[in-house]
Coordinates of C-alpha atoms in Angstrom, one line a residue:
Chain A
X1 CA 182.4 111.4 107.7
X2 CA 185.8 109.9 106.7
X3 CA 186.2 107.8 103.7
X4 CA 188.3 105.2 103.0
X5 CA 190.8 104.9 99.8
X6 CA 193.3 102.9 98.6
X7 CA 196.3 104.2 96.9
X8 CA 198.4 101.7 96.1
X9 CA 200.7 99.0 97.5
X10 CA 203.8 99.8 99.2
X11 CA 206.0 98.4 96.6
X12 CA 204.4 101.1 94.0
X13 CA 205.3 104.0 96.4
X14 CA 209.2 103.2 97.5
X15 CA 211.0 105.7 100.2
X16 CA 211.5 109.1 98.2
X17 CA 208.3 108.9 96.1
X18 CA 204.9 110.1 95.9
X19 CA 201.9 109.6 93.7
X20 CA 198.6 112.1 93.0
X21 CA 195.2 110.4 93.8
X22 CA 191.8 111.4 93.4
X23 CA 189.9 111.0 96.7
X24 CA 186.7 112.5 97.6
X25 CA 187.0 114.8 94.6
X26 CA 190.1 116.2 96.3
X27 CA 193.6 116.1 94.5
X28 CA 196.0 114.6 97.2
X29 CA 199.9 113.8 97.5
X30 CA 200.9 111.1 99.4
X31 CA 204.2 110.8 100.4
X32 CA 206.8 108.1 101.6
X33 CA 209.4 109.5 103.5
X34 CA 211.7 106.4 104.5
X35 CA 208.5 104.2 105.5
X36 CA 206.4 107.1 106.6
X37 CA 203.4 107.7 105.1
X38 CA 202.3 111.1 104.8
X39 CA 199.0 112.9 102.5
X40 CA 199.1 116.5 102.1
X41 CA 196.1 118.3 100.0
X42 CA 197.4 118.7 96.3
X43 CA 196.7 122.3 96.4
X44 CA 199.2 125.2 97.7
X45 CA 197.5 128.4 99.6
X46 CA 199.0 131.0 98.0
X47 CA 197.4 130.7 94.2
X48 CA 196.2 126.7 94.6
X49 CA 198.4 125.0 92.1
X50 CA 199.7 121.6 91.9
X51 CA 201.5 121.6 95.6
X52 CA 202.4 118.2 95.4
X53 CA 204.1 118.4 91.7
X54 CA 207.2 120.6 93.2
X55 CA 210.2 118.9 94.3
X56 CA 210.7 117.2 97.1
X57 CA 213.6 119.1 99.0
X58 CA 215.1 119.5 102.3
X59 CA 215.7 122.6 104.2
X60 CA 218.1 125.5 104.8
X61 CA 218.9 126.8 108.3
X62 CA 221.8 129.2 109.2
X63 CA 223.6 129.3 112.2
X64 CA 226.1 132.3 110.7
X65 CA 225.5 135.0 108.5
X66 CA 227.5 133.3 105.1
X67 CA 226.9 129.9 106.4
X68 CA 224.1 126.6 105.2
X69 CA 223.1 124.2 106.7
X70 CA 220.7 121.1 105.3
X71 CA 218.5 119.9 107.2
X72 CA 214.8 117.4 106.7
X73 CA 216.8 115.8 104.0
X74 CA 213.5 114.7 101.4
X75 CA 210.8 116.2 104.3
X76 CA 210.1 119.6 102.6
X77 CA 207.8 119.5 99.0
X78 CA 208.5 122.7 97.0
X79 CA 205.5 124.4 95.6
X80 CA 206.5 124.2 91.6
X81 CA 204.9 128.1 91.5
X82 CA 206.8 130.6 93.6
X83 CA 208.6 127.9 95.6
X84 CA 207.2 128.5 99.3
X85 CA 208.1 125.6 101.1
X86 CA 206.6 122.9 103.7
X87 CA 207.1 119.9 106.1
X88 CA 205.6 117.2 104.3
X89 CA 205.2 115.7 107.8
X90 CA 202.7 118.6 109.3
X91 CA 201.8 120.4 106.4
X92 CA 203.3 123.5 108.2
X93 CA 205.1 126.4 105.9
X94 CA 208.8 126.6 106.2
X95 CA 208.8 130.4 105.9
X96 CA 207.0 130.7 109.2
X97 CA 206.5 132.9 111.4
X98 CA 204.1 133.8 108.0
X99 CA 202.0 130.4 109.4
X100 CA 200.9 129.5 106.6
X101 CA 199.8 125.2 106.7
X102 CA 199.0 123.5 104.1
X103 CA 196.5 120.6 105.0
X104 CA 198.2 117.0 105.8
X105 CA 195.5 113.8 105.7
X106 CA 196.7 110.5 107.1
X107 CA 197.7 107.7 105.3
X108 CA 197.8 103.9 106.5
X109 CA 199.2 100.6 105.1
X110 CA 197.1 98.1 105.3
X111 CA 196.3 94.2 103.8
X112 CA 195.0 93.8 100.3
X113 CA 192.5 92.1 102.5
X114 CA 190.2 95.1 103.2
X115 CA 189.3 95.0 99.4
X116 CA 187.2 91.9 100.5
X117 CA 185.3 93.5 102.9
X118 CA 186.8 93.9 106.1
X119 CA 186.5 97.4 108.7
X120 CA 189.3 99.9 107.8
X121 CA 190.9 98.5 111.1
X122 CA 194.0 99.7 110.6
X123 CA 196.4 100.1 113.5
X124 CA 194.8 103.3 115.2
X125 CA 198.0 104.9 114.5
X126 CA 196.8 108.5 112.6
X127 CA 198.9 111.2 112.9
X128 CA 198.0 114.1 115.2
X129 CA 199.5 116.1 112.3
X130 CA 195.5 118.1 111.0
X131 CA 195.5 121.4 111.1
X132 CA 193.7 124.2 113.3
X133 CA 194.1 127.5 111.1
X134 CA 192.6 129.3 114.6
X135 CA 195.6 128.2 117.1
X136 CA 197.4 130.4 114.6
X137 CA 195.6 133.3 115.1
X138 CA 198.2 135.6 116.5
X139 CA 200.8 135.5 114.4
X140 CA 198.5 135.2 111.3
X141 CA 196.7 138.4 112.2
X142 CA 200.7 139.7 112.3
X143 CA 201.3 139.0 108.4
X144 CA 198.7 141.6 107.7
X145 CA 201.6 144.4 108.5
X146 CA 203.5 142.7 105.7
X147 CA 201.3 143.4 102.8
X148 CA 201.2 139.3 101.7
X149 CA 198.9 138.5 99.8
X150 CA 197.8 135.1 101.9
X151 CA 196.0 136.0 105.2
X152 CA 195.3 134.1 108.5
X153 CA 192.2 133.2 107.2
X154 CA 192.7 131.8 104.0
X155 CA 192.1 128.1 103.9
X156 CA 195.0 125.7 104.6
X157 CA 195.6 122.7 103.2
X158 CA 194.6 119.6 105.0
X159 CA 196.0 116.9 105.8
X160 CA 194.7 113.5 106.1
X161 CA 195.5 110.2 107.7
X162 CA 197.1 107.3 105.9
X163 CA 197.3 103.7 107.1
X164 CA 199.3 100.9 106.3
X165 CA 196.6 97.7 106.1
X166 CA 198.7 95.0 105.0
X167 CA 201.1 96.0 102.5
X168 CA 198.5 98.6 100.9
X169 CA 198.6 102.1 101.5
X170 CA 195.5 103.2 102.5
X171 CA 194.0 107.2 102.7
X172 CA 191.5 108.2 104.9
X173 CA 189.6 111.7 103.5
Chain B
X1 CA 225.3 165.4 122.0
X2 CA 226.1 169.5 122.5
X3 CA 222.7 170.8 123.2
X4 CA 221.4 173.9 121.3
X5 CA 217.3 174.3 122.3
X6 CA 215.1 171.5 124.6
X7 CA 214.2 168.6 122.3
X8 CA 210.6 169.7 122.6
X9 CA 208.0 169.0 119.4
X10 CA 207.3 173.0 119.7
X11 CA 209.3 176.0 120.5
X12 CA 207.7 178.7 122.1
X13 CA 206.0 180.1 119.2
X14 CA 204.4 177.3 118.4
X15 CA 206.2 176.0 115.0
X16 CA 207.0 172.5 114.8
X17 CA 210.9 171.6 115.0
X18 CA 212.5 170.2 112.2
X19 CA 216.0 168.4 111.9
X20 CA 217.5 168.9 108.3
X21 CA 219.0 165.7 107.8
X22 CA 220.9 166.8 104.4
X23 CA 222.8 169.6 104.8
X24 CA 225.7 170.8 102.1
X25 CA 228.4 172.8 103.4
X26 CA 231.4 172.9 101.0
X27 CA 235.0 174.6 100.7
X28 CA 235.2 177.8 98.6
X29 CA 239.0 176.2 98.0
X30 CA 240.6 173.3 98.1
X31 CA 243.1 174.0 99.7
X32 CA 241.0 174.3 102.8
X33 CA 241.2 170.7 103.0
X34 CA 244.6 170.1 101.2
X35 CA 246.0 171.9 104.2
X36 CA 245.3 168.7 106.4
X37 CA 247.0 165.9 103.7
X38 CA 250.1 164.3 105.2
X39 CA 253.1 165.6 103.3
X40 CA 253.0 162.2 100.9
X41 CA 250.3 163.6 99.3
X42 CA 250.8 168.1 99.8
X43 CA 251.9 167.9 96.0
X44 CA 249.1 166.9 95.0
X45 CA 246.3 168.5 97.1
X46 CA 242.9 167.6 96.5
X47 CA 242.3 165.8 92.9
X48 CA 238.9 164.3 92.4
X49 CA 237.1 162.8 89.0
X50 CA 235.8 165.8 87.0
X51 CA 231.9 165.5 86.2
X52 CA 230.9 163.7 83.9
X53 CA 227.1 164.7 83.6
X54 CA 226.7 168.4 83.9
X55 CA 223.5 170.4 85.3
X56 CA 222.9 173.1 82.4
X57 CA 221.9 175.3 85.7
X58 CA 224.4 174.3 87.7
X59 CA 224.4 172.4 90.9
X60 CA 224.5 174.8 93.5
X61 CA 221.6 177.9 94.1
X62 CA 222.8 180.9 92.5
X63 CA 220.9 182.5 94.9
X64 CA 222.3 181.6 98.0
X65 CA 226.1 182.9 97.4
X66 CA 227.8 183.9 100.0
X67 CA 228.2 187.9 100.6
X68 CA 231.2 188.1 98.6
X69 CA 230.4 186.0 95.7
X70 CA 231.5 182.3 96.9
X71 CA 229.9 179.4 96.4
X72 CA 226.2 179.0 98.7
X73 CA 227.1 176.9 101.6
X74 CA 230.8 177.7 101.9
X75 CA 230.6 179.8 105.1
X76 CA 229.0 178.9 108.2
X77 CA 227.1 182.4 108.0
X78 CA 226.1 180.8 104.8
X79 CA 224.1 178.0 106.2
X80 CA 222.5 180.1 109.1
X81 CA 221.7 182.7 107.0
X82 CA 219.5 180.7 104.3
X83 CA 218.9 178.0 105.8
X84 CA 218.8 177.4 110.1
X85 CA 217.8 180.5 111.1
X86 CA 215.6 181.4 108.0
X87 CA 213.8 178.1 108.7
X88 CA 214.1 178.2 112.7
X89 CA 215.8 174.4 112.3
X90 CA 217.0 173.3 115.7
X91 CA 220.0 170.6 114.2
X92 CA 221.4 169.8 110.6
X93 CA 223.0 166.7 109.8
X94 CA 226.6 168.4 107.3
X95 CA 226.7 165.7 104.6
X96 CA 229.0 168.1 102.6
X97 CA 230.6 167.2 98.8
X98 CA 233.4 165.2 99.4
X99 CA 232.3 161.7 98.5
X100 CA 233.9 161.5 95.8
X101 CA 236.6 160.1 97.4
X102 CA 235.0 156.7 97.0
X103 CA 235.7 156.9 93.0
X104 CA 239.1 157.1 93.6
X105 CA 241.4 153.9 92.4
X106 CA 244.2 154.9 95.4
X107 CA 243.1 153.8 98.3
X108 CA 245.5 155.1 100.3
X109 CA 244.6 158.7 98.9
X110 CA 241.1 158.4 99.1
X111 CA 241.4 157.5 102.5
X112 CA 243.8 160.6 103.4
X113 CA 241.5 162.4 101.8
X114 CA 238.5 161.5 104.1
X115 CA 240.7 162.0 107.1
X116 CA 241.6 165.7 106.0
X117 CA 237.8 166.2 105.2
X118 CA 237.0 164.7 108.7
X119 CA 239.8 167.4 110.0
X120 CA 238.4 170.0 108.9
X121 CA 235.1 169.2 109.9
X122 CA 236.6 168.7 113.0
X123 CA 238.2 172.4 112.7
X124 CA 235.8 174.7 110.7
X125 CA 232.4 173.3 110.9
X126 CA 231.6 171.5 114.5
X127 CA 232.6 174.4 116.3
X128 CA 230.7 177.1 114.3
X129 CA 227.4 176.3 115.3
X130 CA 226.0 173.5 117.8
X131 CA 222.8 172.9 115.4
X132 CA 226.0 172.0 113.0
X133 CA 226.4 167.5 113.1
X134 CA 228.8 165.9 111.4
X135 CA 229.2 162.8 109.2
X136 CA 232.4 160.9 109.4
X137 CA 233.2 160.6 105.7
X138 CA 234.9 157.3 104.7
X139 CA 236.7 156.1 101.6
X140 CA 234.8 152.6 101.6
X141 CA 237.1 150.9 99.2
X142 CA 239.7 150.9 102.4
X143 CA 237.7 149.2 105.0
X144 CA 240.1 149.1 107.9
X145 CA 241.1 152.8 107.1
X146 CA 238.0 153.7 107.5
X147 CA 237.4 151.9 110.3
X148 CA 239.9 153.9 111.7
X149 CA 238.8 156.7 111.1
X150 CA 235.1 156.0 112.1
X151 CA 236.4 155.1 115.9
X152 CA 238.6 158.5 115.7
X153 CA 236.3 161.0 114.2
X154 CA 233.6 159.1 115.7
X155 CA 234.4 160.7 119.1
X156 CA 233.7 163.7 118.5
X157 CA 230.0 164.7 120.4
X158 CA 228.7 166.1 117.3
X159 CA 229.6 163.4 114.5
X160 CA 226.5 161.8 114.4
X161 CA 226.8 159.3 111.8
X162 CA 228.9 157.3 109.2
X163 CA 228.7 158.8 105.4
X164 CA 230.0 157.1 102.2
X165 CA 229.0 157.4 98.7
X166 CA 226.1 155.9 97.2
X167 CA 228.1 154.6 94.4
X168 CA 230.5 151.7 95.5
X169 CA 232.1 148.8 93.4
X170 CA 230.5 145.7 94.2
X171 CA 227.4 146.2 97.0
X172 CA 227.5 147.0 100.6
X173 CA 226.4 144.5 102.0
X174 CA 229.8 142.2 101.0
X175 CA 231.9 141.3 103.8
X176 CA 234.5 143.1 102.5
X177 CA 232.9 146.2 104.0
X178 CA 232.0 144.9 107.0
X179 CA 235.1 146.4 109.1
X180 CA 232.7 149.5 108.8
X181 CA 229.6 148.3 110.0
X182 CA 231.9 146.8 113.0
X183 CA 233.1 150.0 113.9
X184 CA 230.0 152.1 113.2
X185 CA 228.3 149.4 115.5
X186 CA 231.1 149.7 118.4
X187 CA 230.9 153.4 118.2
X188 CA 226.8 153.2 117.9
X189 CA 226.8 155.3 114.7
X190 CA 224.2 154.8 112.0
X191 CA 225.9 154.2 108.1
X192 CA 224.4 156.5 106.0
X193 CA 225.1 156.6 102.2
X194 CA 224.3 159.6 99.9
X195 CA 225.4 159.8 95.8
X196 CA 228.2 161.5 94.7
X197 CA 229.2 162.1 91.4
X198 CA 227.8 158.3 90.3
X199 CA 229.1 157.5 86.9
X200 CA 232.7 159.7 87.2
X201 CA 235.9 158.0 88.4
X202 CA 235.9 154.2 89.0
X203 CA 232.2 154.6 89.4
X204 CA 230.0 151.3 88.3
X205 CA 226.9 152.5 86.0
X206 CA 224.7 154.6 87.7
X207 CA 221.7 153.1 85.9
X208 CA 221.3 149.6 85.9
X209 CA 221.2 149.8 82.0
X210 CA 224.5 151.2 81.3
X211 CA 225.7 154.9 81.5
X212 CA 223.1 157.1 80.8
X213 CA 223.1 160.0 78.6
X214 CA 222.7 163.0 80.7
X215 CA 222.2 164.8 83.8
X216 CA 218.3 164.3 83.9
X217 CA 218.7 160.4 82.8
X218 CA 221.4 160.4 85.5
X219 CA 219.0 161.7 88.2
X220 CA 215.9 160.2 87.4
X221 CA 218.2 156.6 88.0
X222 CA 219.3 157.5 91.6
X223 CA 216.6 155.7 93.5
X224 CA 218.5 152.5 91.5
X225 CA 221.9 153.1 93.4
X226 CA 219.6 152.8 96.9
X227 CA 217.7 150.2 95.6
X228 CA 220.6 148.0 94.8
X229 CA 222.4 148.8 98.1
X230 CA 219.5 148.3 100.2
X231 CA 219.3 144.7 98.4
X232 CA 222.8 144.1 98.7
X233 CA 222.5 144.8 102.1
X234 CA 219.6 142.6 103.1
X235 CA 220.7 139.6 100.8
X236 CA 224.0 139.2 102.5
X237 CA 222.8 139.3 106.0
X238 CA 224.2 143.0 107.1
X239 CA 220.5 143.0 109.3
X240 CA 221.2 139.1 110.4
X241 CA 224.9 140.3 111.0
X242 CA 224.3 143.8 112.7
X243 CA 220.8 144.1 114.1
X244 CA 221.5 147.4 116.0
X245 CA 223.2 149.1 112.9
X246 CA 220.8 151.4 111.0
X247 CA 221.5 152.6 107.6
X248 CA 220.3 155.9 106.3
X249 CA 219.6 156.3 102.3
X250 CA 219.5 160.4 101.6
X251 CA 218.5 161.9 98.3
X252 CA 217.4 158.8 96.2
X253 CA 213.6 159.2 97.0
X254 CA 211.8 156.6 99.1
X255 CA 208.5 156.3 96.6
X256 CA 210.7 153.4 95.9
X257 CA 210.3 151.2 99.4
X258 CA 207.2 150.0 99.4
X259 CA 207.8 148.6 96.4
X260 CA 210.8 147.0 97.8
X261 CA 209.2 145.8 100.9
X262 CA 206.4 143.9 99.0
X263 CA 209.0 142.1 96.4
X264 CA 211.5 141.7 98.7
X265 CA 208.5 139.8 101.1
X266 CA 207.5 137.4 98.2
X267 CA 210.8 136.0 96.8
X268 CA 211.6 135.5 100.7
X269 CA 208.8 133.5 101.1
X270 CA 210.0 131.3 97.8
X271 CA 213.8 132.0 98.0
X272 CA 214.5 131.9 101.2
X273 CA 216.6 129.0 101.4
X274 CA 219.7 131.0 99.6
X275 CA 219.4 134.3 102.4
X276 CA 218.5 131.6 106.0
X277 CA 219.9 133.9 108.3
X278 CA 216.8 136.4 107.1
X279 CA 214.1 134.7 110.0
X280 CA 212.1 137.1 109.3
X281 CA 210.6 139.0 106.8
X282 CA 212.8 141.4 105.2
X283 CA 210.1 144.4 105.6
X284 CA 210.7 144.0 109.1
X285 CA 214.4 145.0 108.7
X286 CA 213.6 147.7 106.1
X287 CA 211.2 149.2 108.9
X288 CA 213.6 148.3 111.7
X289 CA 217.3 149.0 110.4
X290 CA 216.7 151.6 107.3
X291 CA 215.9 155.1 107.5
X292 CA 215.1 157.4 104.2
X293 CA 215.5 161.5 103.7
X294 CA 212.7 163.3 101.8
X295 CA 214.4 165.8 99.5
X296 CA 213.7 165.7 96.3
X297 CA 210.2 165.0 97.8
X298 CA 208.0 163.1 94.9
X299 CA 205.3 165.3 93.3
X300 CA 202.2 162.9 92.2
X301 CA 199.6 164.0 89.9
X302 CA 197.0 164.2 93.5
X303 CA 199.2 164.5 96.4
X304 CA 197.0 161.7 98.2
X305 CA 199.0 159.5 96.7
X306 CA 201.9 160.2 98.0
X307 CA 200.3 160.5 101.4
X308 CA 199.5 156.7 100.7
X309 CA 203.3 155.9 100.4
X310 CA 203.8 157.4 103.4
X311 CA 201.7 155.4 105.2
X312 CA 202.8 151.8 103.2
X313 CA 206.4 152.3 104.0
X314 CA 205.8 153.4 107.7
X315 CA 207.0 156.4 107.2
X316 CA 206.7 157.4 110.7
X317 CA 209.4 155.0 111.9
X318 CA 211.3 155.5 108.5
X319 CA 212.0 158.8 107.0
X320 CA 213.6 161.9 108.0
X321 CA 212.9 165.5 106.6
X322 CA 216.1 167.1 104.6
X323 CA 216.4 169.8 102.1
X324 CA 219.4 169.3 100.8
X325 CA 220.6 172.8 100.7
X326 CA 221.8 174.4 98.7
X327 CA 221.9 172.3 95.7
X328 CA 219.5 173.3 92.8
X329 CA 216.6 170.8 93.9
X330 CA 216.3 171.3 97.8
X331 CA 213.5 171.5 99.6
X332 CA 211.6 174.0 101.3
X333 CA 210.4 173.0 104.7
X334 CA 207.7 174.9 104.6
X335 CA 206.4 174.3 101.0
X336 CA 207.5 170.7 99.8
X337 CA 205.7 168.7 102.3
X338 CA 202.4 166.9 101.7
X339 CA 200.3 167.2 104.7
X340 CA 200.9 164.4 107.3
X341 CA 199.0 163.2 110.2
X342 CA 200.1 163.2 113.6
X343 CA 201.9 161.9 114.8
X344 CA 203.3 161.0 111.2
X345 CA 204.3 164.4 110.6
X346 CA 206.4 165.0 114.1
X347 CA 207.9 161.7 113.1
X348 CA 209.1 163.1 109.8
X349 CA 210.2 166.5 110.4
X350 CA 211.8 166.0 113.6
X351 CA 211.5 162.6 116.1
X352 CA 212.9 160.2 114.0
X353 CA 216.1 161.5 113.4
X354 CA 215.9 162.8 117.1
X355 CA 215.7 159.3 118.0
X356 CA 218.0 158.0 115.4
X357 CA 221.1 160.5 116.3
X358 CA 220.7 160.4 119.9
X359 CA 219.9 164.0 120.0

C-alpha cells in the first residue's frame, strides 16, 4: 500500500540540497541532485544512524596506484558515523563488492493541485532504483569471510519513489 | 630449486616434514665477510651500530656452541648438528644477522656490505648443504643498489627470497622502495622483512611510544614494527601496485593479524576514498600477498585460544613454521606447536612455504 506525501515545493529544495521528512513513521532524505529527485531511508545499515545527515560528497576512483580521481560530483551521501558511502541515485554502497544498499524511495514533483483532491497522477516516471537484498546473495554470503559486522541479510535501506506534481515534490512510501 | 628429499607431506618413517623458515647462521669473525668488501672500504671491514638493549642471557644458546667454543650457528656442522638433522628438517630458509646494515647512514657502505654478506652466502653457506636457502640481504635505504643486487644474487637456485630489516626510516610501502619490489617481482622472489637490532643506529623508535627502556620492553614492541609495515604497505598500494609480490613478516608474532584484518576492514569501508586503488578488502591482501613465521609462538592462558587465531587469520594460507635457531627464544618443532587440524597443520609446518619458495 503506497502512501502519498508531500515534501515541499521545488523552490524549498534547490539542486545540491536535501531535507528530512517524516513519512509513514519512517525518517527519509530526499535529495535534489541537479533536478533529480531522489528519497533514500534516513537510516544507514551498519549501526542505523542519521544516513541522510552526512555530507553529500562525490567519489574517489584510481586508475594508478598514487593517483585520484573525482567522480559523481554531489551523488554520494556520507554516513556522518563511520563514513561508509553510497549513490544517492540507487541507494547502492560505494565500498562494494561488500553490497551493502541502503533503501532509495521515489520522489515526484507534482502541482500544488493534488492538495485539492486530485489522484497522485504524477507522470508514471518512478525510478526502477528499489532494492532486492536477495539478487545479492552471492557476494553477500562472501563478506562473511571478512569478519564485517553487516551481513547479507541485514535489512537495507529502501528507497522510495518521488514525483514532481506541479512544482511540489511529492514522496511516495 | 636443488632438490634434497621428494616434497612429500611424510618421509618414510612417517614424521611430518617441516621447513624452518628462520634459520640464523652467523660468522665466528668478521672478517669472513670483510674479506669480500671492495678495497674503498678493506680499512674499515665490517662496522655495525653496537646494541643498544642487551639480553642479561645473551642472544645466542649457550648450548649450542660449536665444538670448539664459537658462537652456535657459525659452522655449517653447527646447523645440522642442532638443528636439521636433530629435527629431520627437509629445507631452512638462512636469514642470518646481518641486517643491520639497514641502520647504517652510508648508503654506499651499507650496500657493500649486503653484497659481501650475499658473497659469502654465495661461498660458505649455499654450497654446504642443499636443505641450506638463502635470503638476498639488501641495504633498503639504497633502492637501486639493492635492486641490483636482488637480480644478481637472485640467480642463484637456492636464494629463495628478498630479506631486509624490520626497522626502516619512513615505511615500506613508500615509493621510494619500490625499485625492490620491482626487482623482487621480475625475479619472482618474495620480500621478507625480519628485526634487527631496532632502536641502534639510524633506527626510528622501535615502539610506537618512544625508545623503550630495555630488552624485554624492546621485544614485547616487535609485533609494532610489522604492524606498521604491513600498514604502510597496504595504505600505499604495494598490493594494488604488485599483486604477485608476497611479503613475509618473521619473528614479530602473528596473534597480531587478525586484529589487523578486522580494523584494517572497517576504516576501508569508511576511508576508502584516500587508499581507491584498495578494490577490495584489505584482508583479502593480508590473506593473499602476506605470509607470517611462528617463532616466538604465543603462549595463551588455554592454548584453544590460540588455536582460534589460527583459524581467524587463515593460518593455513598464511604462516610458516620457524624456530629461529639459535637465538635464546627459538622454537622447538616438536614442543612449541599447539595442535592443528589438518590440513592446517601440513600447511604450517611445511606446504606453505613449499608453495611460497617454489620448492
Amino acid at each position: 500500500m503506497t502512501t502519498r506525501y508531500e515534501v515541499c515545493t521545488v523552490k524549498e529544495l534547490p539542486p545540491g540540497e536535501r531535507i528530512i521528512v517524516e513519512a509513514d513513521g519512517l525518517s527519509i532524505g530526499v535529495f535534489n541532485l541537479d533536478g533529480e529527485f531522489y528519497a533514500l531511508n534516513n537510516a544507514c545499515p551498519h549501526q542505523l544512524a542519521n544516513l541522510c545527515e552526512g555530507r553529500i560528497t562525490g567519489y574517489v576512483t584510481s586508475d594508478e596506484v598514487g593517483e585520484y580521481e573525482w567522480e559523481r560530483d554531489g551523488q554520494i551521501i556520507q554516513c556522518p558515523w563511520h563514513h561508509w558511502e553510497f549513490d544517492i541515485t540507487t541507494g547502492e554502497s560505494v565500498f562494494n563488492p561488500h553490497k551493502v544498499r541502503t533503501r532509495t524511495y521515489d520522489v515526484s514533483v507534482e502541482s500544488r493541485s493534488v492538495e485539492e483532491g486530485a489522484d497522485a497522477a504524477g507522470d508514471g516516471k518512478v525510478p526502477e532504483n528499489t532494492t532486492d537484498p536477495t539478487e545479492e546473495t552471492s557476494e553477500a554470503d562472501q563478506t562473511e569471510t571478512y569478519g564485517t559486522t553487516l551481513q547479507g541479510d541485514e535489512p537495507p535501506i529502501e528507497t522510495y519513489p518521488v514525483e514532481v506534481e506541479k512544482d511540489v515534490i511529492v514522496l511516495y512510501v | 630449486m636443488a632438490q634434497h628429499t621428494e616434497p612429500t607431506e611424510e618421509d618414510s618413517s612417517g614424521k611430518l616434514s617441516i621447513i624452518d623458515t628462520d634459520v640464523h647462521q652467523t660468522r665466528a669473525d668478521d672478517e669472513e665477510i670483510a674479506a669480500y668488501l671492495p678495497p674503498r672500504y678493506q680499512s674499515i671491514g665490517v662496522e655495525l651500530p653496537g646494541r643498544m638493549y642487551n639480553n642479561p642471557g645473551g642472544v645466542l644458546r649457550e648450548d649450542a656452541q660449536t665444538a670448539d667454543g664459537g658462537p652456535a650457528g657459525s659452522t655449517p656442522e653447527n646447523l645440522r648438528t642442532n638443528l636439521f638433522d636433530l629435527y629431520d628438517i627437509d629445507y631452512g630458509v638462512l636469514t642470518g644477522d646481518f641486517l643491520t646494515v639497514s641502520l647504517l647512514p652510508n648508503r654506499d657502505y651499507a650496500g657493500e656490505l649486503a653484497r659481501a654478506y650475499n658473497e659469502w652466502m654465495v661461498e660458505k653457506w649455499l654450497p654446504a648443504d642443499d636443505r641450506f636457502l638463502g635470503s638476498v640481504v639488501i641495504a633498503p635505504q639504497n633502492p637501486e643498489q639493492a635492486a641490483e643486487l636482488i637480480r644478481e644474487y637472485g640467480q642463484h637456485d637456492q636464494m629463495v627470497q628478498v630479506l631486509m630489516n624490520s626497522v626502516s626510516r619512513g615505511g615500506y610501502g613508500e615509493p621510494r622502495f619500490w625499485p625492490i619490489y620491482e626487482a623482487a617481482t621480475e625475479m619472482d622472489l618474495p620480500v621478507a622483512m625480519h628485526p634487527s637490532n631496532q632502536g641502534a643506529g639510524m633506527s626510528e623508535p622501535p615502539n610506537a611510544v618512544g625508545y623503550p627502556t630495555n630488552y624485554f620492553a624492546r621485544h614485547n614492541a616487535m609485533p609494532m614494527l610489522h604492524i606498521g609495515q604491513l600498514n604502510s604497505l597496504m595504505s600505499e598500494g604495494v598490493f594494488a601496485k604488485f599483486p604477485d609480490l608476497d611479503f613475509v613478516f618473521i619473528e614479530c608474532g602473528f596473534t597480531w593479524v587478525p586484529m589487523m584484518m578486522w580494523r584494517m576492514d572497517k576504516d576501508w569501508k569508511g576511508l576508502r576514498q584516500q587508499v581507491p586503488w584498495l578494490d577490495k578488502p584489505p584482508s583479502e591482501h593480508i590473506i593473499e600477498n602476506t605470509y607470517y613465521t611462528t617463532q616466538p609462538i604465543a603462549e595463551p592462558e588455554k592454548p584453544e585460544y590460540l588455536t582460534q587465531i589460527l583459524e581467524m587469520m587463515h593460518a593455513e594460507e598464511t604462516l610458516m613454521f620457524s624456530t629461529d635457531y639459535p637465538h635464546w627464544d627459538n622454537d622447538d618443532p616438536r614442543y612449541a606447536m599447539p595442535k592443528m587440524p589438518e590440513p592446517m597443520n601440513s600447511r604450517v609446518m611445511y606446504e606453505n612455504a613449499r608453495e611460497l619458495y617454489g620448492l
